PDB file of C-alpha atoms and ligand atoms in Angstrom:
ATOM      1  CA  MET A 516     151.911  42.659  43.012  1.00 65.00           C
ATOM      2  CA  SER A 517     154.585  44.709  41.978  1.00 77.00           C
ATOM      3  CA  GLN A 518     158.261  43.984  43.389  1.00 76.00           C
ATOM      4  CA  ASP A 519     159.500  47.623  42.751  1.00 93.00           C
ATOM      5  CA  CYS A 520     156.208  49.372  42.917  1.00 98.00           C
ATOM      6  CA  LEU A 521     156.359  52.112  46.114  1.00 98.00           C
ATOM      7  CA  PHE A 522     152.185  51.568  46.669  1.00 98.00           C
ATOM      8  CA  CYS A 523     153.377  47.041  46.814  1.00 98.00           C
ATOM      9  CA  LYS A 524     156.110  47.816  48.918  1.00 98.00           C
ATOM     10  CA  ILE A 525     154.350  49.707  51.783  1.00 98.00           C
ATOM     11  CA  ALA A 526     150.608  47.438  51.112  1.00 98.00           C
ATOM     12  CA  ARG A 527     152.677  44.638  51.755  1.00 97.00           C
ATOM     13  CA  HIS A 528     154.180  46.547  55.300  1.00 98.00           C
ATOM     14  CA  GLU A 529     157.799  46.526  53.876  1.00 97.00           C
ATOM     15  CA  ILE A 530     158.080  50.442  53.479  1.00 97.00           C
ATOM     16  CA  PRO A 531     156.656  52.523  56.987  1.00 98.00           C
ATOM     17  CA  ALA A 532     153.089  54.513  56.281  1.00 98.00           C
ATOM     18  CA  LYS A 533     151.169  56.637  59.022  1.00 98.00           C
ATOM     19  CA  VAL A 534     148.236  53.680  58.105  1.00 98.00           C
ATOM     20  CA  VAL A 535     144.212  54.612  58.413  1.00 98.00           C
ATOM     21  CA  TYR A 536     142.888  51.814  57.566  1.00 98.00           C
ATOM     22  CA  GLU A 537     143.487  48.221  55.957  1.00 98.00           C
ATOM     23  CA  ASP A 538     141.399  45.442  55.278  1.00 98.00           C
ATOM     24  CA  ASP A 539     142.372  42.602  52.470  1.00 98.00           C
ATOM     25  CA  GLU A 540     141.719  44.418  49.414  1.00 98.00           C
ATOM     26  CA  PHE A 541     142.328  48.158  50.509  1.00 98.00           C
ATOM     27  CA  ILE A 542     144.842  50.184  52.468  1.00 98.00           C
ATOM     28  CA  ALA A 543     145.197  53.835  53.166  1.00 98.00           C
ATOM     29  CA  PHE A 544     147.508  56.054  55.128  1.00 98.00           C
ATOM     30  CA  HIS A 545     148.675  59.603  55.331  1.00 98.00           C
ATOM     31  CA  ASP A 546     150.103  61.067  51.871  1.00 98.00           C
ATOM     32  CA  ILE A 547     153.816  62.148  53.219  1.00 98.00           C
ATOM     33  CA  ASN A 548     153.697  65.539  51.389  1.00 97.00           C
ATOM     34  CA  PRO A 549     149.817  66.844  51.972  1.00 95.00           C
ATOM     35  CA  MET A 550     147.891  69.668  49.668  1.00 93.00           C
ATOM     36  CA  ALA A 551     145.654  69.915  52.688  1.00 92.00           C
ATOM     37  CA  PRO A 552     144.705  69.495  56.144  1.00 93.00           C
ATOM     38  CA  VAL A 553     143.335  65.906  55.374  1.00 95.00           C
ATOM     39  CA  HIS A 554     145.059  64.238  52.439  1.00 96.00           C
ATOM     40  CA  ILE A 555     144.568  60.097  52.702  1.00 98.00           C
ATOM     41  CA  LEU A 556     145.302  58.147  49.509  1.00 98.00           C
ATOM     42  CA  LEU A 557     143.225  55.149  49.224  1.00 99.00           C
ATOM     43  CA  ILE A 558     144.892  52.044  46.982  1.00 98.00           C
ATOM     44  CA  PRO A 559     144.216  48.895  46.077  1.00 98.00           C
ATOM     45  CA  LYS A 560     146.215  46.382  47.451  1.00 98.00           C
ATOM     46  CA  ARG A 561     146.591  44.541  43.789  1.00 97.00           C
ATOM     47  CA  HIS A 562     148.944  46.378  41.104  1.00 98.00           C
ATOM     48  CA  VAL A 563     147.039  48.555  38.980  1.00 98.00           C
ATOM     49  CA  VAL A 564     148.242  51.081  37.722  1.00 98.00           C
ATOM     50  CA  THR A 565     145.443  53.191  35.579  1.00 98.00           C
ATOM     51  CA  LEU A 566     141.602  53.489  35.963  1.00 98.00           C
ATOM     52  CA  ALA A 567     141.476  52.719  32.445  1.00 98.00           C
ATOM     53  CA  ASP A 568     143.293  49.301  32.821  1.00 98.00           C
ATOM     54  CA  LEU A 569     139.895  48.170  35.448  1.00 98.00           C
ATOM     55  CA  THR A 570     137.308  46.295  33.466  1.00 98.00           C
ATOM     56  CA  ASP A 571     134.001  44.668  34.110  1.00 98.00           C
ATOM     57  CA  ALA A 572     135.446  42.262  36.351  1.00 98.00           C
ATOM     58  CA  ASP A 573     137.144  44.835  38.483  1.00 98.00           C
ATOM     59  CA  ALA A 574     133.276  46.156  39.096  1.00 98.00           C
ATOM     60  CA  ALA A 575     132.564  44.964  42.750  1.00 98.00           C
ATOM     61  CA  TRP A 576     136.050  45.758  44.300  1.00 98.00           C
ATOM     62  CA  THR A 577     136.205  49.152  42.972  1.00 98.00           C
ATOM     63  CA  ALA A 578     132.787  49.616  44.212  1.00 98.00           C
ATOM     64  CA  ARG A 579     133.746  49.180  47.656  1.00 98.00           C
ATOM     65  CA  MET A 580     136.660  51.345  47.140  1.00 98.00           C
ATOM     66  CA  LEU A 581     134.316  54.527  46.497  1.00 98.00           C
ATOM     67  CA  ARG A 582     132.530  53.005  49.162  1.00 98.00           C
ATOM     68  CA  LEU A 583     135.236  53.484  51.410  1.00 98.00           C
ATOM     69  CA  VAL A 584     135.758  57.348  50.480  1.00 98.00           C
ATOM     70  CA  PRO A 585     133.495  59.540  52.713  1.00 97.00           C
ATOM     71  CA  GLN A 586     134.189  56.883  55.624  1.00 97.00           C
ATOM     72  CA  LEU A 587     137.770  57.940  55.035  1.00 98.00           C
ATOM     73  CA  ALA A 588     136.928  61.487  54.766  1.00 97.00           C
ATOM     74  CA  ARG A 589     134.771  61.708  57.635  1.00 96.00           C
ATOM     75  CA  GLU A 590     136.928  59.491  60.103  1.00 97.00           C
ATOM     76  CA  ASN A 591     140.686  61.806  59.433  1.00 97.00           C
ATOM     77  CA  GLY A 592     138.612  65.367  59.960  1.00 94.00           C
ATOM     78  CA  SER A 593     136.424  66.081  56.768  1.00 94.00           C
ATOM     79  CA  SER A 594     133.524  68.331  58.066  1.00 91.00           C
ATOM     80  CA  PRO A 595     130.442  66.472  57.252  1.00 91.00           C
ATOM     81  CA  LEU A 596     128.115  66.355  54.462  1.00 91.00           C
ATOM     82  CA  PRO A 597     126.403  68.958  52.485  1.00 89.00           C
ATOM     83  CA  GLU A 598     128.136  71.752  54.417  1.00 87.00           C
ATOM     84  CA  GLY A 599     131.371  70.200  54.908  1.00 90.00           C
ATOM     85  CA  GLY A 600     132.880  67.698  52.359  1.00 92.00           C
ATOM     86  CA  PHE A 601     135.995  66.392  51.051  1.00 94.00           C
ATOM     87  CA  ARG A 602     137.195  65.947  47.646  1.00 94.00           C
ATOM     88  CA  LEU A 603     138.254  62.586  45.427  1.00 96.00           C
ATOM     89  CA  VAL A 604     141.126  63.343  42.240  1.00 96.00           C
ATOM     90  CA  VAL A 605     142.864  60.226  41.223  1.00 98.00           C
ATOM     91  CA  ASN A 606     145.566  61.567  38.979  1.00 98.00           C
ATOM     92  CA  ASN A 607     145.830  58.988  35.627  1.00 98.00           C
ATOM     93  CA  GLY A 608     149.338  58.638  33.609  1.00 98.00           C
ATOM     94  CA  THR A 609     152.004  61.420  33.159  1.00 97.00           C
ATOM     95  CA  GLU A 610     149.769  64.046  31.977  1.00 96.00           C
ATOM     96  CA  GLY A 611     147.158  63.264  34.422  1.00 97.00           C
ATOM     97  CA  GLY A 612     150.362  64.501  37.087  1.00 96.00           C
ATOM     98  CA  GLN A 613     150.324  60.427  38.304  1.00 98.00           C
ATOM     99  CA  GLU A 614     153.660  59.545  39.762  1.00 98.00           C
ATOM    100  CA  ILE A 615     153.224  56.450  40.728  1.00 98.00           C
ATOM    101  CA  ASP A 616     151.937  53.891  38.701  1.00 98.00           C
ATOM    102  CA  HIS A 617     149.341  52.048  41.318  1.00 98.00           C
ATOM    103  CA  LEU A 618     146.084  53.225  41.416  1.00 98.00           C
ATOM    104  CA  HIS A 619     145.742  55.383  44.532  1.00 98.00           C
ATOM    105  CA  PHE A 620     143.018  57.721  45.188  1.00 98.00           C
ATOM    106  CA  HIS A 621     143.536  61.039  46.590  1.00 97.00           C
ATOM    107  CA  ILE A 622     141.340  61.503  50.173  1.00 97.00           C
ATOM    108  CA  LEU A 623     141.762  66.002  50.259  1.00 95.00           C
ATOM    109  CA  GLY A 624     139.683  67.982  52.724  1.00 93.00           C
ATOM    110  CA  GLY A 625     139.495  70.196  55.557  1.00 89.00           C
ATOM    111  CA  ALA A 626     140.200  73.640  53.889  1.00 77.00           C
ATOM    112  CA  ARG A 627     137.771  75.392  52.587  1.00 64.00           C
ATOM    113  CA  PRO A 628     136.539  76.868  49.998  1.00 66.00           C
ATOM    114  CA  TRP A 629     137.864  74.829  47.056  1.00 69.00           C
ATOM    115  CA  SER A 630     138.462  76.393  43.913  1.00 69.00           C
ATOM    116  CA  LYS A 631     135.545  74.561  41.101  1.00 70.00           C
ATOM    117  CA  ARG A 632     138.562  74.156  38.238  1.00 67.00           C
ATOM    118  CA  ALA A 633     141.678  72.143  39.357  1.00 63.00           C
ATOM    119  CA  ALA A 634     144.149  74.871  36.103  1.00 62.00           C
ATOM    120  CA  PRO A 635     146.576  72.808  34.505  1.00 63.00           C
ATOM    121  CA  ALA A 636     150.178  74.360  35.079  1.00 62.00           C
ATOM    122  CA  ALA A 637     150.820  77.133  33.246  1.00 57.00           C
TER     123      ALA A 637
HETATM  124  P1  AMP B1386     150.383  61.187  41.626  1.00 64.36           P
HETATM  125  O1  AMP B1386     150.721  62.348  42.284  1.00 64.36           O
HETATM  126  O2  AMP B1386     148.938  61.232  42.217  1.00 64.36           O
HETATM  127  O3  AMP B1386     151.417  59.637  41.351  1.00 64.36           O
HETATM  128  O4  AMP B1386     151.045  60.899  43.786  1.00 64.36           O
HETATM  129  C1  AMP B1386     151.688  60.056  44.435  1.00 64.36           C
HETATM  130  C2  AMP B1386     151.689  61.036  45.418  1.00 64.36           C
HETATM  131  O5  AMP B1386     152.385  59.593  46.682  1.00 64.36           O
HETATM  132  C3  AMP B1386     151.989  61.972  45.497  1.00 64.36           C
HETATM  133  O6  AMP B1386     151.077  63.097  46.568  1.00 64.36           O
HETATM  134  C4  AMP B1386     153.062  62.014  47.136  1.00 64.36           C
HETATM  135  O7  AMP B1386     153.330  63.421  48.216  1.00 64.36           O
HETATM  136  C5  AMP B1386     152.622  60.642  47.895  1.00 64.36           C
HETATM  137  N1  AMP B1386     154.259  59.578  48.385  1.00 64.36           N
HETATM  138  C6  AMP B1386     155.317  59.162  47.152  1.00 64.36           C
HETATM  139  N2  AMP B1386     155.753  58.200  48.615  1.00 64.36           N
HETATM  140  C7  AMP B1386     155.226  58.675  49.544  1.00 64.36           C
HETATM  141  C8  AMP B1386     155.169  57.889  50.657  1.00 64.36           C
HETATM  142  N3  AMP B1386     156.320  57.269  51.030  1.00 64.36           N
HETATM  143  N4  AMP B1386     154.127  57.600  51.518  1.00 64.36           N
HETATM  144  C9  AMP B1386     153.179  58.087  51.249  1.00 64.36           C
HETATM  145  N5  AMP B1386     153.099  59.440  50.395  1.00 64.36           N
HETATM  146  C10 AMP B1386     153.252  59.463  49.083  1.00 64.36           C
HETATM  147 ZN1   ZN B1387     152.106  48.501  43.103  1.00 64.36          ZN
END
């Protein structure tokens, strides 16, 4: 947990968010600036910065986090697989486009067709 981290504050309910899911380990909420009709952020309540900070000790909860993704995509309006679907984006570090230094999954859906390539900015 980090005192000044925006997403830790959301996890502690110190900053309001449109929460769609919560349990002891995770909280999911609507992105404040959605890039698609479905744009949910899923975060662990523990303060982890990037995927590079994970170790074998994190295997169990990261698997639980991954398994929440299709559930949250469906519950929040993405069309069923396989014809429908969703995109999972995890930005890591400055060049990866990460602006908030607390690991978060972007669950994106409801718009198609999605580009096969996420082109870097020109
Ligand atoms: P990233 O660029 O991967 O770090 O993504 C950060 C995301 O957090 C962006 O899509 C922002 O729109 C979103 N965001 C920033 N502040 C808030 C907030 N208070 N509530 C919900 N989403 C937020
Ligand atoms: Zn944090």
